[in-house]
Coordinates of C-alpha atoms and ligand atoms in Angstrom, one line a residue:
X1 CA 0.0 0.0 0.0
X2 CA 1.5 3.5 -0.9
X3 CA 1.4 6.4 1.9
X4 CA -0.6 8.8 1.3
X5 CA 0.8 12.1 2.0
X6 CA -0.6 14.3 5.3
X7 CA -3.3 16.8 4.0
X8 CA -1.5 19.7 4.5
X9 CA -3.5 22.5 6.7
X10 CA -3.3 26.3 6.0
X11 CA -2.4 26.6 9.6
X12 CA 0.9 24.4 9.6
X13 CA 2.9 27.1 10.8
X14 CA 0.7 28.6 13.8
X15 CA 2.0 26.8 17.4
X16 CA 0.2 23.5 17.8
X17 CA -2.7 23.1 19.3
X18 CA -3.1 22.7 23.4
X19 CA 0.8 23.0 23.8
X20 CA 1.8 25.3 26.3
X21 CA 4.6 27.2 25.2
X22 CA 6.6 28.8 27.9
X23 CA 5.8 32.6 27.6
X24 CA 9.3 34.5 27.9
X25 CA 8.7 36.5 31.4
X26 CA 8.0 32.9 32.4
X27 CA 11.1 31.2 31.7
X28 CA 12.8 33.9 32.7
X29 CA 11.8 34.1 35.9
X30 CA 12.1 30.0 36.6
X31 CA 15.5 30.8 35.8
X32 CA 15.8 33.8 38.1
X33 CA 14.5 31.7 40.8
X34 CA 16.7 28.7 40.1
X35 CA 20.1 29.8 39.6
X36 CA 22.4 31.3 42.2
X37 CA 26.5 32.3 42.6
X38 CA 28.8 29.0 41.4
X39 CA 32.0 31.2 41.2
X40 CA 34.3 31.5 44.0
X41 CA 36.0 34.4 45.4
X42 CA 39.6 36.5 44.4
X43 CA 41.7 39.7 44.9
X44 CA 42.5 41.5 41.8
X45 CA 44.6 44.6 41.3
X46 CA 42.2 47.3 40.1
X47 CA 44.3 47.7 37.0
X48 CA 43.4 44.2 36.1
X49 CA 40.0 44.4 37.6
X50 CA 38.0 45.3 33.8
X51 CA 34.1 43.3 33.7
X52 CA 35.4 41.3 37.2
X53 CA 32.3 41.2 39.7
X54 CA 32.7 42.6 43.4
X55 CA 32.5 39.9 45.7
X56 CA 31.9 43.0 48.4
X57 CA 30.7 45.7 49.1
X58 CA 32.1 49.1 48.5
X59 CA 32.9 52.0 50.6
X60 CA 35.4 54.9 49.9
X61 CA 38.1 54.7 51.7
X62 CA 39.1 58.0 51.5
X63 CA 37.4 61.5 50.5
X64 CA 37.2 62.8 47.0
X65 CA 38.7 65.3 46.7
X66 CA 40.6 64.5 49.7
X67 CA 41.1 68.4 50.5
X68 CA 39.8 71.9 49.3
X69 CA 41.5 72.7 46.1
X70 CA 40.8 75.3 42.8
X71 CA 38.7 74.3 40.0
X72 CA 40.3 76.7 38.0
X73 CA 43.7 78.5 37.2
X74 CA 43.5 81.9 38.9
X75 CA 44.0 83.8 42.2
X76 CA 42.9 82.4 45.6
X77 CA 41.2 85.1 48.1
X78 CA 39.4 86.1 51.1
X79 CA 35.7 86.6 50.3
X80 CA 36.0 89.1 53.1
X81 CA 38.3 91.2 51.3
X82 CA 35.9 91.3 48.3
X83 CA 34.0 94.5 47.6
X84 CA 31.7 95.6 45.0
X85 CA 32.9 97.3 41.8
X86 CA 36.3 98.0 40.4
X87 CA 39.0 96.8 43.0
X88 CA 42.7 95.3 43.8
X89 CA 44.5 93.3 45.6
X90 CA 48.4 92.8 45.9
X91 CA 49.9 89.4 45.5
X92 CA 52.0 87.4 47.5
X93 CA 54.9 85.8 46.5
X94 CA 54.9 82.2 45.9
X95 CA 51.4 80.2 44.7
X96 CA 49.8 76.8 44.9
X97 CA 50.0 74.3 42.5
X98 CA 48.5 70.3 42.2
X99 CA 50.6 68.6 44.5
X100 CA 52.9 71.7 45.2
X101 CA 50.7 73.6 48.2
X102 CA 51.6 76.9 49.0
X103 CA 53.9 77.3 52.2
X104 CA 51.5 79.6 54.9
X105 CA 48.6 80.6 55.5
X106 CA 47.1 83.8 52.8
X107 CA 47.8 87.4 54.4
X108 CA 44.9 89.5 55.0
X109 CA 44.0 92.1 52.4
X110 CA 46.1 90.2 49.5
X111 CA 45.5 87.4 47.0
X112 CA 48.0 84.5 45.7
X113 CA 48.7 82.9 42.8
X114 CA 46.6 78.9 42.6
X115 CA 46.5 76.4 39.9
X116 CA 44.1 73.7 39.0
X117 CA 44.0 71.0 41.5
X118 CA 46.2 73.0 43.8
X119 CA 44.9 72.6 47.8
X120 CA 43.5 75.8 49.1
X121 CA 46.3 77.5 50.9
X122 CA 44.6 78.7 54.0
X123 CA 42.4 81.4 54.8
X124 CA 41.6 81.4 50.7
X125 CA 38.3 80.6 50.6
X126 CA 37.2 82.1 46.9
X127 CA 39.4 81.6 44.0
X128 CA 38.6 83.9 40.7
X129 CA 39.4 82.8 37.5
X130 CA 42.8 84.1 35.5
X131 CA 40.4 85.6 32.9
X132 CA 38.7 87.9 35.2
X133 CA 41.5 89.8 36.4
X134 CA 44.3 91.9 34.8
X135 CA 47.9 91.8 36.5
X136 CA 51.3 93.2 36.4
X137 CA 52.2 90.7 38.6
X138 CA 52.4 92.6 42.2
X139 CA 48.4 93.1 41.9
X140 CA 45.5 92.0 40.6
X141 CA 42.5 93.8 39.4
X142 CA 39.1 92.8 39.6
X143 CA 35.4 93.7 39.3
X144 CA 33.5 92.5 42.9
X145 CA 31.1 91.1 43.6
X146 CA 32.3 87.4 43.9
X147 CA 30.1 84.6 44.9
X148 CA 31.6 83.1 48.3
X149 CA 33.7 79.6 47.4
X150 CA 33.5 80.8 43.6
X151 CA 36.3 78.3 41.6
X152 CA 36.6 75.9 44.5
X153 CA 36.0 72.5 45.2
X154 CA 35.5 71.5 48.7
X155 CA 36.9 68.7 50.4
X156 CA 34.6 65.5 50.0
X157 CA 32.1 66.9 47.9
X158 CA 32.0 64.7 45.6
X159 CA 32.2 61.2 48.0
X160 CA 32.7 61.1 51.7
X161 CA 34.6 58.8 53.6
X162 CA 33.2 56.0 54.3
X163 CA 30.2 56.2 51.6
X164 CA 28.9 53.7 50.4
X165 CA 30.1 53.0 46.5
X166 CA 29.0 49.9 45.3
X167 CA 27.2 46.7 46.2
X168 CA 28.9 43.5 45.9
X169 CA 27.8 41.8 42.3
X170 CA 28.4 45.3 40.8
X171 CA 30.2 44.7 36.9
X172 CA 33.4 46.9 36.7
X173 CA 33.9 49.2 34.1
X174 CA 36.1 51.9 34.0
X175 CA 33.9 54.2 35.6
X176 CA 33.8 52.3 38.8
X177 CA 37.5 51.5 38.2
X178 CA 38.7 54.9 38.1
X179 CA 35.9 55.9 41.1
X180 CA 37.8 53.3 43.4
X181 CA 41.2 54.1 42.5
X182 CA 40.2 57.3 43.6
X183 CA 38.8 57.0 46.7
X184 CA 42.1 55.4 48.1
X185 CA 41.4 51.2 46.8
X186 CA 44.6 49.6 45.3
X187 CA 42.8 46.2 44.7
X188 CA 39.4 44.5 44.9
X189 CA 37.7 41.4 46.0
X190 CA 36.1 39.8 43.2
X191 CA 34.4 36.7 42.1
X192 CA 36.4 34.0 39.7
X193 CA 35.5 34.2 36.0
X194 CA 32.3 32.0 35.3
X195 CA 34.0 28.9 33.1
X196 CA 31.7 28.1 30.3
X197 CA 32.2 25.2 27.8
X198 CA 31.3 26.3 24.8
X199 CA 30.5 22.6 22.0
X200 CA 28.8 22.7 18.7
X201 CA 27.2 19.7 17.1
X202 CA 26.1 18.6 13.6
X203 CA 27.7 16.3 11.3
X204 CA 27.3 19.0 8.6
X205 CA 30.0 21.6 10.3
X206 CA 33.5 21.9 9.2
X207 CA 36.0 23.8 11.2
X208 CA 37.4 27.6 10.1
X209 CA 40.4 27.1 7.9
X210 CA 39.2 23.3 6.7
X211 CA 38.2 22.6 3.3
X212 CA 34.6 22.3 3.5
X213 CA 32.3 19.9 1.2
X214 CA 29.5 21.7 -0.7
X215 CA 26.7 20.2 1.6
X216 CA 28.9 21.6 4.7
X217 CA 28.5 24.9 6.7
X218 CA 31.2 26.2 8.9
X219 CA 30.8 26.2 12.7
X220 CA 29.9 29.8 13.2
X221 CA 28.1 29.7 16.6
X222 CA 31.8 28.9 18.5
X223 CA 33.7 31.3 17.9
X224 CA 30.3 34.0 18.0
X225 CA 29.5 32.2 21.2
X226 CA 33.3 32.4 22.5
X227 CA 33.6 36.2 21.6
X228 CA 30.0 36.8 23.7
X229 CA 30.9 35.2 26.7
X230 CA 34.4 37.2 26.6
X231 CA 31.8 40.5 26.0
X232 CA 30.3 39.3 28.9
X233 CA 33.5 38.7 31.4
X234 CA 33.0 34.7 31.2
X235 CA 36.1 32.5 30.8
X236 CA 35.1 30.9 27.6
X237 CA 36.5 27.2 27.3
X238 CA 36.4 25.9 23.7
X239 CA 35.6 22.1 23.7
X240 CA 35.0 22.0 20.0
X241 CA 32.9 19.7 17.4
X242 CA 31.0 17.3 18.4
X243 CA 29.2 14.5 15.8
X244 CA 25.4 14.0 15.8
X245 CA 26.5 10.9 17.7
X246 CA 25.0 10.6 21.4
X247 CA 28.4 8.3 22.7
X248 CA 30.7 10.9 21.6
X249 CA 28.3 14.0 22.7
X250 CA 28.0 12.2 26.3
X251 CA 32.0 11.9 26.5
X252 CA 32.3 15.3 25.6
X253 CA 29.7 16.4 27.9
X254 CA 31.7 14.9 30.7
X255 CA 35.0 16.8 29.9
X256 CA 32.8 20.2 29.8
X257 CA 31.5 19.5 33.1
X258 CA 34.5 18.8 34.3
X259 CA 36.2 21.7 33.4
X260 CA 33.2 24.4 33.4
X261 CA 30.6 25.7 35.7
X262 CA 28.2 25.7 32.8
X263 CA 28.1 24.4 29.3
X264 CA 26.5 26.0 26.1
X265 CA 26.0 23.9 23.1
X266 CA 24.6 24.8 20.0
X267 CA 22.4 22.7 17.5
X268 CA 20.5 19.0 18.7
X269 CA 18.1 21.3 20.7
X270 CA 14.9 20.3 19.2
X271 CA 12.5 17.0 19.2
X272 CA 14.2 15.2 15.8
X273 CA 15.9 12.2 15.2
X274 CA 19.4 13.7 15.2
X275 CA 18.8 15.9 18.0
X276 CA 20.5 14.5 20.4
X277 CA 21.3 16.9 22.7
X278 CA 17.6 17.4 24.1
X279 CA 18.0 13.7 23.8
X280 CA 21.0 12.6 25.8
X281 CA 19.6 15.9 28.8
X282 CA 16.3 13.7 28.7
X283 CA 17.9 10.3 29.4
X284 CA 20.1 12.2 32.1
X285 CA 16.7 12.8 34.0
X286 CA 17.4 16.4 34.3
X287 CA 16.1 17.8 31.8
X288 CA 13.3 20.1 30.2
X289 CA 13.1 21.1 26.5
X290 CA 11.6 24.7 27.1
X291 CA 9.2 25.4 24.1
X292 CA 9.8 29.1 24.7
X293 CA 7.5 31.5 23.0
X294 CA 9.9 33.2 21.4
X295 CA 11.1 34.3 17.6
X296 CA 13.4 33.6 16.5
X297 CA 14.5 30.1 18.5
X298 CA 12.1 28.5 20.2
X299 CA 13.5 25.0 21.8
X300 CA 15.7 25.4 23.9
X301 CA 17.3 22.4 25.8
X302 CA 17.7 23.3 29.4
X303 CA 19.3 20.6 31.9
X304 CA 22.0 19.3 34.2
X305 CA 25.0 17.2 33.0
X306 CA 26.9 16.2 36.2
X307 CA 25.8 18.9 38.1
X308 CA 26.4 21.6 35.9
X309 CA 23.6 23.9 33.8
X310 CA 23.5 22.8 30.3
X311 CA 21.7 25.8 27.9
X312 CA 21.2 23.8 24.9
X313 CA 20.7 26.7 22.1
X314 CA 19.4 26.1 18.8
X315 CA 21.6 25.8 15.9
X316 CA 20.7 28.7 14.0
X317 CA 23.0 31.2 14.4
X318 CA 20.6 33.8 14.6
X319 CA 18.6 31.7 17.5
X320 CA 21.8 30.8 19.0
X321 CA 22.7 34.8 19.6
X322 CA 19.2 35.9 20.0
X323 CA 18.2 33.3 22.8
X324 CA 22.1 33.5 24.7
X325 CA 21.4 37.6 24.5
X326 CA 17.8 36.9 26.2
X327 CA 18.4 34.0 28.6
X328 CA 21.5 32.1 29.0
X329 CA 23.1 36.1 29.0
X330 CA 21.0 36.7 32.2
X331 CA 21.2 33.0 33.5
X332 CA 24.6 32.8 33.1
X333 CA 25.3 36.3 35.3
X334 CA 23.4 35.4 37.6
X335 CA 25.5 32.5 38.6
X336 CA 29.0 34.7 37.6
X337 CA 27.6 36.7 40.7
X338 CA 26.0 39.3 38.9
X339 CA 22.8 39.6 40.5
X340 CA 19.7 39.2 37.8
X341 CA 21.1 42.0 35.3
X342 CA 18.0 43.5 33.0
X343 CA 18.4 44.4 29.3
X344 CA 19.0 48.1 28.8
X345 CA 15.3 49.0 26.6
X346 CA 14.9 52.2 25.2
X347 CA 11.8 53.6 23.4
X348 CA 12.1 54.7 20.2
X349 CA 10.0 55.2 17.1
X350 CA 9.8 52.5 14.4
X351 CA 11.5 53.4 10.5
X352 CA 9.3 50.1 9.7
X353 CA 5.8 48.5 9.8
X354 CA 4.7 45.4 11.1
X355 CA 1.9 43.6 11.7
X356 CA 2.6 41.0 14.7
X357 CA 0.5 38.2 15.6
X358 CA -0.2 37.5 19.1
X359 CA 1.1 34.2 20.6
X360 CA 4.6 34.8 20.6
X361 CA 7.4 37.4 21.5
X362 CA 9.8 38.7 18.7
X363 CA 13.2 39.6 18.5
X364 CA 14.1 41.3 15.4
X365 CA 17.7 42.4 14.5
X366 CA 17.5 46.1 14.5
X367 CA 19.5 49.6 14.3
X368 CA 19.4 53.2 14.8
X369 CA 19.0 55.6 12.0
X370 CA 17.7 59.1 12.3
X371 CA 16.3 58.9 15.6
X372 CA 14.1 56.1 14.3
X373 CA 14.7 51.9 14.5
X374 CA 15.0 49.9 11.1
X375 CA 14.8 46.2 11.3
X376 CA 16.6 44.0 8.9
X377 CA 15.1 43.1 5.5
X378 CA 14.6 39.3 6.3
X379 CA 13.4 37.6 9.5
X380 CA 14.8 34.2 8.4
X381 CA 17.0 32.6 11.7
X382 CA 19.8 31.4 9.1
X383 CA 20.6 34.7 8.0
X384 CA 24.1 35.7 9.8
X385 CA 24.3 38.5 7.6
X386 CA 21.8 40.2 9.4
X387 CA 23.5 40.0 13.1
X388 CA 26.3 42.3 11.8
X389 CA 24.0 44.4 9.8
X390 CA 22.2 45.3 13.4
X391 CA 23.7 47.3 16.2
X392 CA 20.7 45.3 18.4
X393 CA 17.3 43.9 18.4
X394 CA 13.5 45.0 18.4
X395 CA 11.5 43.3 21.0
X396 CA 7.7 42.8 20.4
X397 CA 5.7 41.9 22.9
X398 CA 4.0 38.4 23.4
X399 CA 0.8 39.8 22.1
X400 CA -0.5 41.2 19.2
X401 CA 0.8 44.8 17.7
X402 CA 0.4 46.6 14.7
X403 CA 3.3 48.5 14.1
X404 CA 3.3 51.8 11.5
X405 CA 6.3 54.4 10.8
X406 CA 6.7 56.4 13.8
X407 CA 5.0 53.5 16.1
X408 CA 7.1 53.4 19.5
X409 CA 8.6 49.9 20.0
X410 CA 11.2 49.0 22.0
X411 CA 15.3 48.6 21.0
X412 CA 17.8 47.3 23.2
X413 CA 21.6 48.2 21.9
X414 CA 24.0 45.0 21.9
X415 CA 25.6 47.0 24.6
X416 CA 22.4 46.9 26.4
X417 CA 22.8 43.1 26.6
X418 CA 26.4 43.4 28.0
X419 CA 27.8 42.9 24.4
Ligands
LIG1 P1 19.9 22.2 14.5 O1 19.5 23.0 15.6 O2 21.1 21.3 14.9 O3 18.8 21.4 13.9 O4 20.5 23.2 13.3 C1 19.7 24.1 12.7 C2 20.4 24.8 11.6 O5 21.5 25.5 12.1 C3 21.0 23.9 10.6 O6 20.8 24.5 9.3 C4 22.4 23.7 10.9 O7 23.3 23.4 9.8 C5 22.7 25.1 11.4 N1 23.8 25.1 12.4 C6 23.9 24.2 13.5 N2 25.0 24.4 14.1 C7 25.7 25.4 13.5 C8 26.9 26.1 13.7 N3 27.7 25.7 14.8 N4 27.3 27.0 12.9 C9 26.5 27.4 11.8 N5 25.4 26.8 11.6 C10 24.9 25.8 12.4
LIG2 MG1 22.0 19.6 14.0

């Protein structure tokens, strides 16, 4: 007897039927729940301390600035001796300079030479700016009033001792580098780089540099997955190719855990017969393929391999970035110590229209252009052309939205996501 073929249906494409896909929010927040610090504890020298994570709390150990000083190049004064109008005041020899104070304390009735940075010498409490004044260098002349502390920084005003800087799982950039520097920290207590193993699978992929077979693709999603986690501060480890053969995926599977705090394969994430990654996670017993609601990439094979989290991405490359950017990003800070780190989102008007169906949420790759957010010509998930093309993604909501020129939408930059 011949087969005869399925009647196809002109909804083959919407989500089945009674399936409950995992709404985004939702499986974010499992994981938010679930995962925790893995990553033990260091000291750094704050030169070397770029993306580490502080393992502490924060407080300044010192003032900034640590003493009065000028804001400006110009004369320092007594506010008391300030009048209204035209007026002068003879200088004293000497001046202050950034690390060179001036020797004394100000006589009344005269004004002294200060430059930026330079401590107050005392009883200057007003400094006026070079430009204001004219001088043969025994005198100054000057049009009073002057506001009182005019041109001066005082001591602490910007940080106090003892203030609180920054909570432990803070991210170090070099704003908070150069912040503790300056408030008197030489080196910092941080958490250990999270170790991810980073495998591909498929019998199709041929390694960079290798002559590849027509019906062959390159292994893209390592090295893009390596250079994220290295955006993200992570301590990639590169455990290569693995065949669409379970044996050889379970061996390798043990070296990763071995050598990793959390693994992060790409391809074999879905319900076919080579997809043996959600496979071997099933057989392990701890494992759930997550039918997230989510464009582009839907399964995602979540589970434990000896202990450690397994995020099973889809072999798209397009998936594979969009889904680590929205969850195994997050899931994966969380457990470097992090804290549960949101996207950066910012409103913006849309260069494009859309109509969007309600049932799933959307990433699309996106970019700024004259104040307004274009998306990229193709939605397809096998398009790597398009992730270089964007500078970030669109996010639709889960729901429905009709989206014209001009419609506000939401864009988060790469940056946003720690990339
Ligand atoms: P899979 O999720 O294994 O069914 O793969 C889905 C699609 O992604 C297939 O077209 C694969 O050839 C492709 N793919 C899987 N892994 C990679 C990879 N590492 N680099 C580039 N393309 C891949
Ligand atoms: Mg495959």
């Amino acid at each position: 007897m011949s087969l005869t073929p399925p009647p196809l249906r002109d909804d083959c494409f919407a989500l089945p039927a009674g399936t409950h896909w995992t709404p985004v929010d939702e499986a974010l927040a499992l994981l938010r729940e679930r995962l925790g610090p893995v990553t033990g504890v260091e000291t750094v020298p704050l030169a070397k301390a770029l993306d580490r994570v502080l393992a502490e709390d924060m407080h300044a150990r010192r003032a900034n600035p640590p003493v009065a000083n000028t804001a400006v190049d110009g004369y320092g004064l007594r506010h008391a001796d300030v009048a209204d109008g035209p007026q002068s005041l003879p200088l004293v020899a000497g001046r202050a300079a950034a690390g060179v104070p001036y020797d004394g304390v100000l006589s009344p009735g005269h004004a002294v030479r200060v430059l930026t940075g330079a401590a107050l010498p005392e009883g200057v409490d007003t400094v006026i700016l070079q430009e204001d004044v004219t001088t043969d260098e025994a005198v100054i002349a000057f049009h009073g009033p002057l506001k009182k502390g005019a041109n001066t920084r005082r001591a602490g005003e910007d940080v106090a001792e003892g203030e609180m800087l920054f909570e432990a799982g803070r991210v170090l950039g070099p704003a908070e580098i150069a912040l503790l520097v300056a408030t008197g920290q030489a080196q910092v207590s941080v958490r250990k780089r999270l170790r991810v193993a980073v495998l591909s699978t498929g019998d199709e992929l041929a390694e960079p540099g290798e002559a590849a077979r027509a019906d062959q693709v390159y292994d893209a999603n390592r090295p893009m997955l390596i250079a994220m986690l290295r955006r993200f501060g992570f301590e990639p480890v590169d455990m290569g190719r693995a065949p669409d053969d379970r044996a050889a995926l379970a061996v390798m599977l043990d070296k990763a855990a071995e050598q990793a705090d959390a693994i992060l394969t790409s391809g074999g994430a879905s319900a076919g017969d080579e997809d043996h990654m959600s496979a071997l996670l099933r057989e392990a017993g701890a494992m759930s393929l997550w039918r997230i609601a989510i464009k582009p990439g839907r399964p995602l094979a979540l589970g434990m391999w000896q202990g450690v989290p397994v995020f099973g991405l889809p072999g798209n490359p397009v998936a594979a970035m969009v889904c680590t950017l929205v969850f195994a990003g997050p899931a994966m800070g969380l457990m470097a110590g992090q804290g549960w780190q949101e996207p950066g989102r910012i409103a913006v008007p849309a260069g494009f229209s859309k109509s969007k169906k309600a049932g799933r949420r959307e990433y699309l790759r996106a970019r700024l252009r004259d104040g307004r957010v274009e998306v990229f010509a193709s939605e397809g998930s096998g398009r790597i052309s398009g992730l270089s093309w964007a500078e970030g993604l669109v996010e639709l909501p889960d729901g429905a939205m009709e989206i014209e020129v001009g419609t506000p939408v939401t864009f988060i930059p790469y940056a946003g996501f720690g990339l």
